Amino acid sequence: MTPRVVLIGPMGAGKSTVAGLLAEAWGVPARDTDADIEATEGREISEIFVDSGEAHFRALEAVAVAEALATHDGVLSLGGGAVLDPATRALLEGHRVVFLRVGLSEAVKRVGLGVGRPLLLGNVRSRIKALLDERSPIYEAAATFAVDTDARAPDEVAAEILERLA
């Protein structure tokens, strides 16, 4: 069993929204590893970061992603930082992975003030820029292909993915 497609990208790229649209189009379930972690832990990701630290969250994330890749056959959406783990990137090899690319100004608009996003404490714009600069090459390397999301509605992004995977 393997996911139909795995969506990766930074916060604000629209992974969860696009995953839902793709799942609906294909008649398969959508799954989000951040939601899996919250369900398993019984608390929000922001609480996990504050109470247990980022390292603990990343360990939970690696387990959640490995489990989802092994058991989910629908559309899978990964948390923005999941691909930072080399073991996770290795597990993604052989899967159809789509990087939802988003520019800085669009990401800032979509994320807003970062409420509930522990990595954005402080200056939201500068934190998002740093995350995009750090992670974009990793997303590119892990992806089968990338889709630009700037100035596009989620259904347009989903339609491009459906067309490219047909």
Steps between C-alpha positions, in 0.01 A plus 500: 500500500637838405353851485359617168704818545692668782482880533792691651577868538514782752220626720259706295554299181151350522596137555197404710254680274645358178520152658126514569423603142720225353350239732150605400587484129647151533247369752768416756565623855724794582738480794714764669791389718469811720141397578621144570753633753239718670258206523767266640631753752161646594638854470573757233837523330562842654456342845740218413764755396456707815467212749736242350720686250557485127726192518220301666252620237738405216537149645120464513479635145752249362297214648170643371635547148653150484174347621288700254727419205470130584125484562320781314388459139334840451643850490758574767597848618817541706581772750728773367810376683458126445746489211779638717552147634737302272323174593167649392651616171630147443152359565354742243718360222286306256182687596328764288588813695371845404660815638244780534720804448396832654676836496579708806230765467230243422608279792490796739149590379374144541659431838403834651654574836609144560262428785542133586820475294786462747776552245366847422537660840650845457515675164270287283627625163868450584431153650308388191779633275761308699291181487443535124871567437604202712240250384427574132806312367402201717142506373626523139735204547233282664227574244405321183387841375401842636186706449490875555212610722546879500194691376320172427187356655537158665279339233737627228796348683314171546401496131864538394604213727218278372604575141868435564432171680243372250 
